Each structure stands twice: as C-alpha cells, then as structure tokens.
mmCIF file of C-alpha atoms and ligand atoms in Angstrom:
data_model
loop_
_atom_site.group_PDB
_atom_site.id
_atom_site.type_symbol
_atom_site.label_atom_id
_atom_site.label_comp_id
_atom_site.label_asym_id
_atom_site.label_seq_id
_atom_site.Cartn_x
_atom_site.Cartn_y
_atom_site.Cartn_z
ATOM 1 C CA MET A 17 -12.080 -22.049 -15.445
ATOM 2 C CA ALA A 18 -8.891 -21.514 -13.078
ATOM 3 C CA ILE A 19 -9.985 -20.982 -9.387
ATOM 4 C CA ILE A 20 -8.062 -17.936 -7.579
ATOM 5 C CA ALA A 21 -7.514 -18.041 -4.075
ATOM 6 C CA PRO A 22 -6.306 -14.903 -2.509
ATOM 7 C CA SER A 23 -3.687 -15.375 0.300
ATOM 8 C CA LEU A 24 -4.937 -13.548 3.020
ATOM 9 C CA LEU A 25 -1.225 -13.142 4.468
ATOM 10 C CA ALA A 26 -0.713 -9.881 2.395
ATOM 11 C CA ALA A 27 -3.933 -8.654 3.730
ATOM 12 C CA ASN A 28 -4.551 -5.672 6.370
ATOM 13 C CA PHE A 29 -4.786 -7.245 9.495
ATOM 14 C CA LEU A 30 -6.476 -3.727 11.081
ATOM 15 C CA ALA A 31 -9.369 -4.688 8.335
ATOM 16 C CA LEU A 32 -9.775 -8.631 8.393
ATOM 17 C CA ALA A 33 -13.598 -8.047 8.253
ATOM 18 C CA GLU A 34 -13.163 -5.626 5.364
ATOM 19 C CA GLU A 35 -10.604 -7.796 3.217
ATOM 20 C CA CYS A 36 -13.165 -10.659 3.847
ATOM 21 C CA ARG A 37 -16.013 -8.879 2.434
ATOM 22 C CA MET A 38 -13.818 -8.217 -0.374
ATOM 23 C CA VAL A 39 -13.209 -11.942 -1.093
ATOM 24 C CA ASN A 40 -16.609 -12.412 -0.611
ATOM 25 C CA GLU A 41 -18.248 -10.136 -3.239
ATOM 26 C CA SER A 42 -15.073 -10.974 -5.821
ATOM 27 C CA GLU A 43 -14.755 -14.017 -8.427
ATOM 28 C CA ALA A 44 -12.484 -15.524 -6.381
ATOM 29 C CA GLN A 45 -13.357 -19.177 -5.152
ATOM 30 C CA TRP A 46 -11.489 -20.113 -2.305
ATOM 31 C CA LEU A 47 -9.562 -17.790 0.559
ATOM 32 C CA HIS A 48 -5.995 -19.191 1.287
ATOM 33 C CA LEU A 49 -4.860 -19.263 5.199
ATOM 34 C CA ASP A 50 -1.163 -19.679 5.677
ATOM 35 C CA VAL A 51 -0.223 -20.798 9.257
ATOM 36 C CA MET A 52 3.391 -20.779 10.013
ATOM 37 C CA ASP A 53 5.155 -21.883 13.312
ATOM 38 C CA GLY A 54 8.649 -20.473 12.971
ATOM 39 C CA ARG A 55 10.375 -23.986 13.032
ATOM 40 C CA PHE A 56 9.178 -25.679 9.609
ATOM 41 C CA VAL A 57 9.644 -21.978 8.253
ATOM 42 C CA PRO A 58 11.507 -18.977 9.497
ATOM 43 C CA ASN A 59 8.352 -17.003 10.280
ATOM 44 C CA ILE A 60 5.385 -17.098 12.366
ATOM 45 C CA SER A 61 2.315 -15.813 10.947
ATOM 46 C CA PHE A 62 -1.417 -16.539 12.510
ATOM 47 C CA GLY A 63 -3.014 -19.619 13.995
ATOM 48 C CA LEU A 64 -6.449 -20.810 15.281
ATOM 49 C CA PRO A 65 -8.290 -18.108 16.854
ATOM 50 C CA VAL A 66 -7.807 -15.671 13.739
ATOM 51 C CA ILE A 67 -8.811 -19.035 11.640
ATOM 52 C CA LYS A 68 -12.240 -19.456 13.560
ATOM 53 C CA GLN A 69 -13.137 -16.004 12.922
ATOM 54 C CA VAL A 70 -12.079 -15.474 9.787
ATOM 55 C CA THR A 71 -13.688 -18.569 8.146
ATOM 56 C CA GLN A 72 -17.102 -17.737 9.902
ATOM 57 C CA ALA A 73 -16.785 -14.585 7.889
ATOM 58 C CA ASN A 74 -15.640 -16.201 4.735
ATOM 59 C CA LYS A 75 -18.524 -17.489 2.078
ATOM 60 C CA LYS A 76 -15.736 -18.965 -0.033
ATOM 61 C CA VAL A 77 -13.714 -22.210 0.318
ATOM 62 C CA SER A 78 -11.173 -21.916 3.193
ATOM 63 C CA ASP A 79 -7.973 -23.438 2.102
ATOM 64 C CA VAL A 80 -5.350 -23.280 4.773
ATOM 65 C CA HIS A 81 -1.854 -23.888 4.443
ATOM 66 C CA LEU A 82 0.124 -25.308 7.243
ATOM 67 C CA MET A 83 3.878 -24.790 7.128
ATOM 68 C CA ILE A 84 4.293 -26.406 10.513
ATOM 69 C CA LEU A 85 6.109 -29.322 11.829
ATOM 70 C CA GLU A 86 3.916 -32.022 13.220
ATOM 71 C CA PRO A 87 0.870 -31.049 11.668
ATOM 72 C CA GLU A 88 -0.960 -34.275 12.719
ATOM 73 C CA LYS A 89 -1.398 -32.659 16.106
ATOM 74 C CA TYR A 90 -3.573 -29.753 14.974
ATOM 75 C CA THR A 91 -5.934 -31.467 12.214
ATOM 76 C CA SER A 92 -9.014 -31.552 14.355
ATOM 77 C CA ALA A 93 -8.196 -28.121 15.719
ATOM 78 C CA PHE A 94 -7.965 -27.097 11.837
ATOM 79 C CA LYS A 95 -11.209 -28.621 11.190
ATOM 80 C CA ASP A 96 -12.752 -27.116 14.168
ATOM 81 C CA ALA A 97 -11.969 -24.012 13.322
ATOM 82 C CA GLY A 98 -13.625 -24.018 9.844
ATOM 83 C CA ALA A 99 -10.751 -25.544 7.255
ATOM 84 C CA ASP A 100 -12.634 -27.012 4.203
ATOM 85 C CA ILE A 101 -8.866 -28.181 2.519
ATOM 86 C CA LEU A 102 -6.058 -28.496 4.706
ATOM 87 C CA SER A 103 -2.613 -28.978 3.289
ATOM 88 C CA ILE A 104 0.616 -30.383 4.893
ATOM 89 C CA HIS A 105 3.631 -30.383 3.401
ATOM 90 C CA LEU A 106 5.611 -33.455 2.407
ATOM 91 C CA GLU A 107 9.212 -32.230 3.707
ATOM 92 C CA ALA A 108 7.373 -32.098 7.173
ATOM 93 C CA CYS A 109 5.507 -35.697 7.313
ATOM 94 C CA PRO A 110 7.559 -38.802 8.069
ATOM 95 C CA HIS A 111 4.403 -40.344 7.845
ATOM 96 C CA LEU A 112 2.387 -38.350 4.783
ATOM 97 C CA HIS A 113 -0.124 -41.232 4.078
ATOM 98 C CA ARG A 114 -1.279 -41.661 7.710
ATOM 99 C CA ASN A 115 -1.637 -37.972 7.977
ATOM 100 C CA ILE A 116 -3.594 -37.408 5.013
ATOM 101 C CA GLU A 117 -6.082 -40.349 5.830
ATOM 102 C CA GLN A 118 -6.703 -38.506 8.923
ATOM 103 C CA ILE A 119 -7.140 -35.139 7.536
ATOM 104 C CA ARG A 120 -9.765 -36.913 4.995
ATOM 105 C CA SER A 121 -11.225 -39.091 7.657
ATOM 106 C CA LEU A 122 -12.395 -35.636 9.385
ATOM 107 C CA GLY A 123 -14.291 -34.692 6.448
ATOM 108 C CA MET A 124 -11.480 -32.218 4.786
ATOM 109 C CA LYS A 125 -10.078 -32.347 1.426
ATOM 110 C CA ALA A 126 -6.535 -33.084 2.023
ATOM 111 C CA GLY A 127 -3.689 -31.453 0.243
ATOM 112 C CA VAL A 128 0.104 -31.740 -0.325
ATOM 113 C CA ALA A 129 2.452 -28.883 -0.552
ATOM 114 C CA ILE A 130 6.138 -29.260 -1.837
ATOM 115 C CA ASN A 131 8.974 -26.927 -1.539
ATOM 116 C CA PRO A 132 10.534 -25.735 -4.421
ATOM 117 C CA HIS A 133 13.634 -28.218 -4.093
ATOM 118 C CA THR A 134 11.496 -31.038 -3.783
ATOM 119 C CA PRO A 135 10.855 -33.432 -6.756
ATOM 120 C CA VAL A 136 7.730 -33.977 -8.311
ATOM 121 C CA LEU A 137 8.518 -37.651 -8.711
ATOM 122 C CA LEU A 138 8.226 -38.025 -4.767
ATOM 123 C CA LEU A 139 4.631 -37.427 -4.985
ATOM 124 C CA LYS A 140 4.074 -40.556 -6.921
ATOM 125 C CA ASP A 141 3.264 -42.770 -4.198
ATOM 126 C CA ILE A 142 0.703 -40.224 -2.660
ATOM 127 C CA LEU A 143 -1.254 -38.909 -5.467
ATOM 128 C CA ALA A 144 -4.106 -41.074 -5.706
ATOM 129 C CA ASP A 145 -4.939 -40.322 -1.954
ATOM 130 C CA VAL A 146 -5.012 -36.493 -2.302
ATOM 131 C CA ASP A 147 -6.912 -33.971 -3.263
ATOM 132 C CA GLN A 148 -4.400 -31.262 -4.197
ATOM 133 C CA VAL A 149 -1.024 -30.762 -4.685
ATOM 134 C CA CYS A 150 0.470 -27.403 -3.652
ATOM 135 C CA ILE A 151 3.444 -26.660 -5.626
ATOM 136 C CA MET A 152 5.530 -23.960 -3.722
ATOM 137 C CA SER A 153 6.870 -21.259 -6.666
ATOM 138 C CA VAL A 154 8.680 -19.573 -3.843
ATOM 139 C CA ASN A 155 10.370 -20.802 -0.686
ATOM 140 C CA PRO A 156 7.358 -20.921 1.945
ATOM 141 C CA GLY A 157 7.286 -18.614 4.644
ATOM 142 C CA PHE A 158 7.250 -14.676 3.083
ATOM 143 C CA GLY A 159 4.418 -13.337 0.916
ATOM 144 C CA GLY A 160 5.874 -10.967 -1.505
ATOM 145 C CA GLN A 161 8.776 -13.259 -3.049
ATOM 146 C CA LYS A 162 9.660 -13.656 -6.796
ATOM 147 C CA PHE A 163 8.069 -16.408 -8.309
ATOM 148 C CA ILE A 164 10.995 -19.554 -9.176
ATOM 149 C CA PRO A 165 11.066 -19.894 -13.086
ATOM 150 C CA HIS A 166 11.646 -23.869 -12.510
ATOM 151 C CA SER A 167 8.040 -24.112 -10.759
ATOM 152 C CA LEU A 168 6.866 -24.037 -14.496
ATOM 153 C CA ALA A 169 8.609 -27.254 -15.108
ATOM 154 C CA LYS A 170 7.470 -28.830 -12.161
ATOM 155 C CA ILE A 171 3.686 -28.241 -12.798
ATOM 156 C CA ARG A 172 3.725 -29.742 -16.111
ATOM 157 C CA GLU A 173 5.573 -32.567 -14.861
ATOM 158 C CA LEU A 174 2.811 -32.973 -12.259
ATOM 159 C CA ARG A 175 -0.060 -32.450 -14.843
ATOM 160 C CA THR A 176 1.735 -35.215 -17.373
ATOM 161 C CA MET A 177 1.625 -37.099 -13.968
ATOM 162 C CA ILE A 178 -1.821 -36.735 -13.049
ATOM 163 C CA ASP A 179 -3.329 -37.043 -16.304
ATOM 164 C CA GLU A 180 -1.419 -40.322 -17.292
ATOM 165 C CA LYS A 181 -2.809 -41.623 -13.742
ATOM 166 C CA GLY A 182 -6.314 -40.544 -14.638
ATOM 167 C CA LEU A 183 -6.905 -38.646 -11.597
ATOM 168 C CA SER A 184 -8.793 -35.149 -10.872
ATOM 169 C CA VAL A 185 -6.140 -33.944 -8.328
ATOM 170 C CA LYS A 186 -6.017 -30.728 -8.263
ATOM 171 C CA ILE A 187 -2.402 -28.321 -9.015
ATOM 172 C CA GLU A 188 -2.186 -25.207 -6.348
ATOM 173 C CA VAL A 189 0.899 -22.887 -7.372
ATOM 174 C CA ASP A 190 1.602 -20.528 -4.282
ATOM 175 C CA GLY A 191 3.992 -17.846 -4.512
ATOM 176 C CA GLY A 192 5.015 -14.838 -6.581
ATOM 177 C CA ILE A 193 2.012 -14.979 -8.744
ATOM 178 C CA THR A 194 1.464 -11.690 -10.801
ATOM 179 C CA LEU A 195 -1.067 -10.796 -13.759
ATOM 180 C CA GLU A 196 2.286 -10.935 -15.912
ATOM 181 C CA ASN A 197 2.966 -14.624 -14.982
ATOM 182 C CA ALA A 198 -0.477 -16.330 -14.269
ATOM 183 C CA ALA A 199 -1.154 -17.164 -17.659
ATOM 184 C CA SER A 200 2.017 -19.175 -17.974
ATOM 185 C CA VAL A 201 1.577 -21.151 -14.465
ATOM 186 C CA LEU A 202 -2.320 -21.936 -15.919
ATOM 187 C CA LYS A 203 -0.734 -23.110 -19.395
ATOM 188 C CA ALA A 204 1.457 -25.206 -17.510
ATOM 189 C CA GLY A 205 -1.483 -26.755 -16.172
ATOM 190 C CA ALA A 206 -2.470 -25.004 -12.739
ATOM 191 C CA ASP A 207 -5.867 -25.512 -11.324
ATOM 192 C CA VAL A 208 -5.598 -22.904 -8.440
ATOM 193 C CA LEU A 209 -3.479 -19.773 -8.360
ATOM 194 C CA VAL A 210 -2.782 -18.872 -4.591
ATOM 195 C CA VAL A 211 -2.414 -14.859 -5.067
ATOM 196 C CA GLY A 212 -1.275 -12.477 -2.238
ATOM 197 C CA ASN A 213 0.516 -9.277 -3.137
ATOM 198 C CA THR A 214 -1.036 -9.070 -6.420
ATOM 199 C CA VAL A 215 -4.223 -8.992 -4.985
ATOM 200 C CA PHE A 216 -3.839 -7.148 -1.909
ATOM 201 C CA SER A 217 -1.254 -4.562 -2.672
ATOM 202 C CA SER A 218 -3.696 -3.629 -5.491
ATOM 203 C CA PRO A 219 -5.348 -0.408 -5.868
ATOM 204 C CA ASP A 220 -8.835 -2.248 -6.810
ATOM 205 C CA PRO A 221 -8.605 -6.094 -5.387
ATOM 206 C CA LYS A 222 -11.563 -7.100 -6.983
ATOM 207 C CA GLU A 223 -10.851 -5.863 -10.213
ATOM 208 C CA THR A 224 -7.287 -7.731 -10.161
ATOM 209 C CA ILE A 225 -9.073 -10.889 -9.188
ATOM 210 C CA ARG A 226 -11.232 -10.358 -12.285
ATOM 211 C CA GLN A 227 -8.683 -9.964 -14.590
ATOM 212 C CA LEU A 228 -6.732 -13.339 -12.919
ATOM 213 C CA VAL A 229 -10.281 -14.808 -13.401
ATOM 214 C CA SER A 230 -10.418 -14.108 -17.050
ATOM 215 C CA LEU A 231 -6.885 -14.676 -17.708
ATOM 216 C CA SER A 232 -7.628 -18.347 -16.911
ATOM 217 C CA ALA A 233 -10.528 -18.510 -19.126
ATOM 218 C CA SER A 234 -8.460 -17.441 -22.357
HETATM 219 C C1 DX5 B 326 4.237 -17.852 1.330
HETATM 220 C C2 DX5 B 326 2.540 -18.550 1.274
HETATM 221 C C3 DX5 B 326 1.815 -17.904 0.179
HETATM 222 C C4 DX5 B 326 2.478 -16.242 0.073
HETATM 223 C C5 DX5 B 326 1.798 -15.882 -1.340
HETATM 224 O O1 DX5 B 326 4.955 -18.829 2.333
HETATM 225 O O2 DX5 B 326 2.481 -19.905 1.575
HETATM 226 O O3 DX5 B 326 0.530 -18.264 0.579
HETATM 227 O O4 DX5 B 326 1.206 -15.747 0.896
HETATM 228 O O5 DX5 B 326 2.447 -14.467 -1.104
HETATM 229 P P1 DX5 B 326 2.641 -13.776 -2.544
HETATM 230 O O6 DX5 B 326 1.693 -13.943 -3.669
HETATM 231 O O7 DX5 B 326 2.175 -12.333 -2.560
HETATM 232 O O8 DX5 B 326 3.733 -14.250 -2.932
HETATM 233 ZN ZN1 ZN B 327 0.459 -20.745 1.175
#
C-alpha cells in the first residue's frame, strides 16, 4: 500500500492546528514539511519554530524536505524540532555521504532528493546508504506546479536499480501529483506520494486522501 504524505506547504497557515487534525484523522501515514531558504530554491517557506509546533501536533511520520544549502548546519536542529525523516538535496551537498551519515547518527531516517534534471544514475554510490530517494517531479520551490512527465521514466529506472541491488529504499515522488496521475506514478514504482494542492485545495481533503490511498491498493 502506498504512503500518502500531504504537504503542509499547501495548507491554510492561519488554521494549522485544524489542518494537522485533518491529517491525523486521515488515512495519510506521513506529513511532508518543505523547508526553503531562498538560496537553493527561489522561495522561502517556513522554518524551525513552525516545524517544532507542527510535529508536536502531528501523530503521523514527520517527513522534512530540506531545500536549503549547507543542510549539515541544521541537521541536529531539525532532529530537535521533531523530524523523523530528513531529506537533503544531492545538488546542495558536495559531501552527501557524510551528511547522510550525520542524519542517521542522530536517529533520523535519511533521504536524498534529486531535481528534475539530475540523472538517477548519480544515486548509484549512495543508494545503499539512504532510507529513501525523493524524485522531484516539479522544479522545487513552489507548490501547485504541473507534473513533469519525464519523471515517470526516472521512477522506473530507480525502481529497477533498487530492486537489482535488493535494497529496501523507498521512492518518494514530490510535485504535481493529482487524482488523475497518481496511479501512473505508483505503477512506475513509487512508494510514497507527496501531495500538496490536490489534498489541501480539495473540498473534502480526508476523502481525497482516502481516494489516493485506495488508488494505491489497486
Ligand atoms: C515543492 C515541494 C512540494 C510541494 C508539492 O518544492 O517540495 O512538496 O509542496 O506541492 P504540490 O503537490 O501542490 O505540487
Ligand atoms: Zn517537498
């Protein structure tokens, strides 16, 4: 069964307690939290104080996606803020292996995220050391963008790589997921769907999550 990770970036920030309650009551297993620094990506989102309070209210797995330069400077701060999984970008880390080890040594699961232009092949020598790979299916920085179709080929390629190596690394796909394209993303081999606007702009977010979960079972 696929994991649905609603992305808080698309939530109503004036009603975060209610949005967290909705996710807690839903069939989503994870909550996705996007951190942007205005340097790695051309946008700034929310940071540690918000995440700290949200993770206290959140009963699901807190999946933190860092779209920041020098993420190693903040690893332990995100652990203290309640992150269960911390993903960092391959493009932001010249010492990715060291950074991944640092995340794991603090007791979090470690993920590596790749931008749409970054080949899956570049993950070959880090794959055995991570818990998940986040394939960005939009250019990171903004919610509500259109899914880049080429992402499907990348998901398939990564699925083959993981299976051939006999690893249990999860594939997370982030950006532009809708009720229309979710099935094809899962069929390509995704384990986790990050879903922002499709969930939070829905008139019935819990029902939308339920539909995504039931899609994944088929
Ligand atoms: C984009 C973020 C995504 C975003 C997805 O940079 O990493 O997690 O919230 O939002 P939607 O599902 O609206 O594309
Ligand atoms: Zn994200």
